[in-house]
Amino acid sequence: MLQRVFDLACQRRGIAKNTSKAQLLAADVIDLFQHGVRSEAQLIAMLSGDRDYP
């Protein structure tokens, strides 16, 4: 499930998966999951926000 969330978030944000931006996004996916966000829909919604990845 986390891979699907990551893949979709990368696609929606236009982030290539082999970049440092993708690494930061992946860390956010894991962090949210570890802090109790278990719903795929919630994760996608939270990661589709306005956070900028340098």
Coordinates of C-alpha atoms in Angstrom, one line a residue:
M1 CA 0.0 0.0 0.0
L2 CA 2.8 2.5 0.9
Q3 CA 4.4 1.8 -2.5
R4 CA 1.1 2.7 -4.3
V5 CA 0.8 5.9 -2.2
F6 CA 4.4 6.8 -3.0
D7 CA 4.0 6.1 -6.7
L8 CA 0.8 8.2 -7.0
A9 CA 2.2 11.1 -5.0
C10 CA 5.3 11.1 -7.3
Q11 CA 3.1 11.1 -10.3
R12 CA 0.8 13.8 -9.1
R13 CA 3.7 16.0 -8.1
G14 CA 5.8 15.3 -11.2
I15 CA 8.7 13.9 -9.1
A16 CA 11.0 11.3 -10.7
K17 CA 11.5 8.3 -8.4
N18 CA 15.3 8.3 -8.5
T19 CA 15.7 11.9 -7.1
S20 CA 16.4 13.4 -3.7
K21 CA 12.9 14.9 -3.8
A22 CA 11.5 11.4 -4.1
Q23 CA 13.5 10.3 -1.1
L24 CA 12.0 13.1 1.0
L25 CA 8.6 12.2 -0.2
A26 CA 9.2 8.5 0.7
A27 CA 10.3 9.6 4.2
D28 CA 7.0 11.5 4.6
V29 CA 5.0 8.5 3.5
I30 CA 6.7 6.3 6.1
D31 CA 6.5 9.0 8.8
L32 CA 2.8 9.5 8.4
F33 CA 2.2 5.7 8.5
Q34 CA 4.4 5.4 11.6
H35 CA 2.3 8.1 13.2
G36 CA -0.9 6.3 12.7
V37 CA -2.2 7.3 9.3
R38 CA -3.3 3.9 8.0
S39 CA -5.8 4.8 5.4
E40 CA -4.5 4.8 1.8
A41 CA -7.0 7.5 0.9
Q42 CA -5.9 9.7 3.9
L43 CA -2.2 9.2 3.0
I44 CA -2.9 10.2 -0.6
A45 CA -4.9 13.3 0.5
M46 CA -2.2 14.4 3.0
L47 CA 0.6 14.0 0.4
S48 CA -1.3 15.8 -2.3
G49 CA -1.0 19.0 -0.2
D50 CA 1.2 22.0 -0.8
R51 CA 4.4 20.9 0.9
D52 CA 7.3 21.8 -1.3
Y53 CA 10.1 19.3 -1.8
P54 CA 13.4 21.2 -2.5

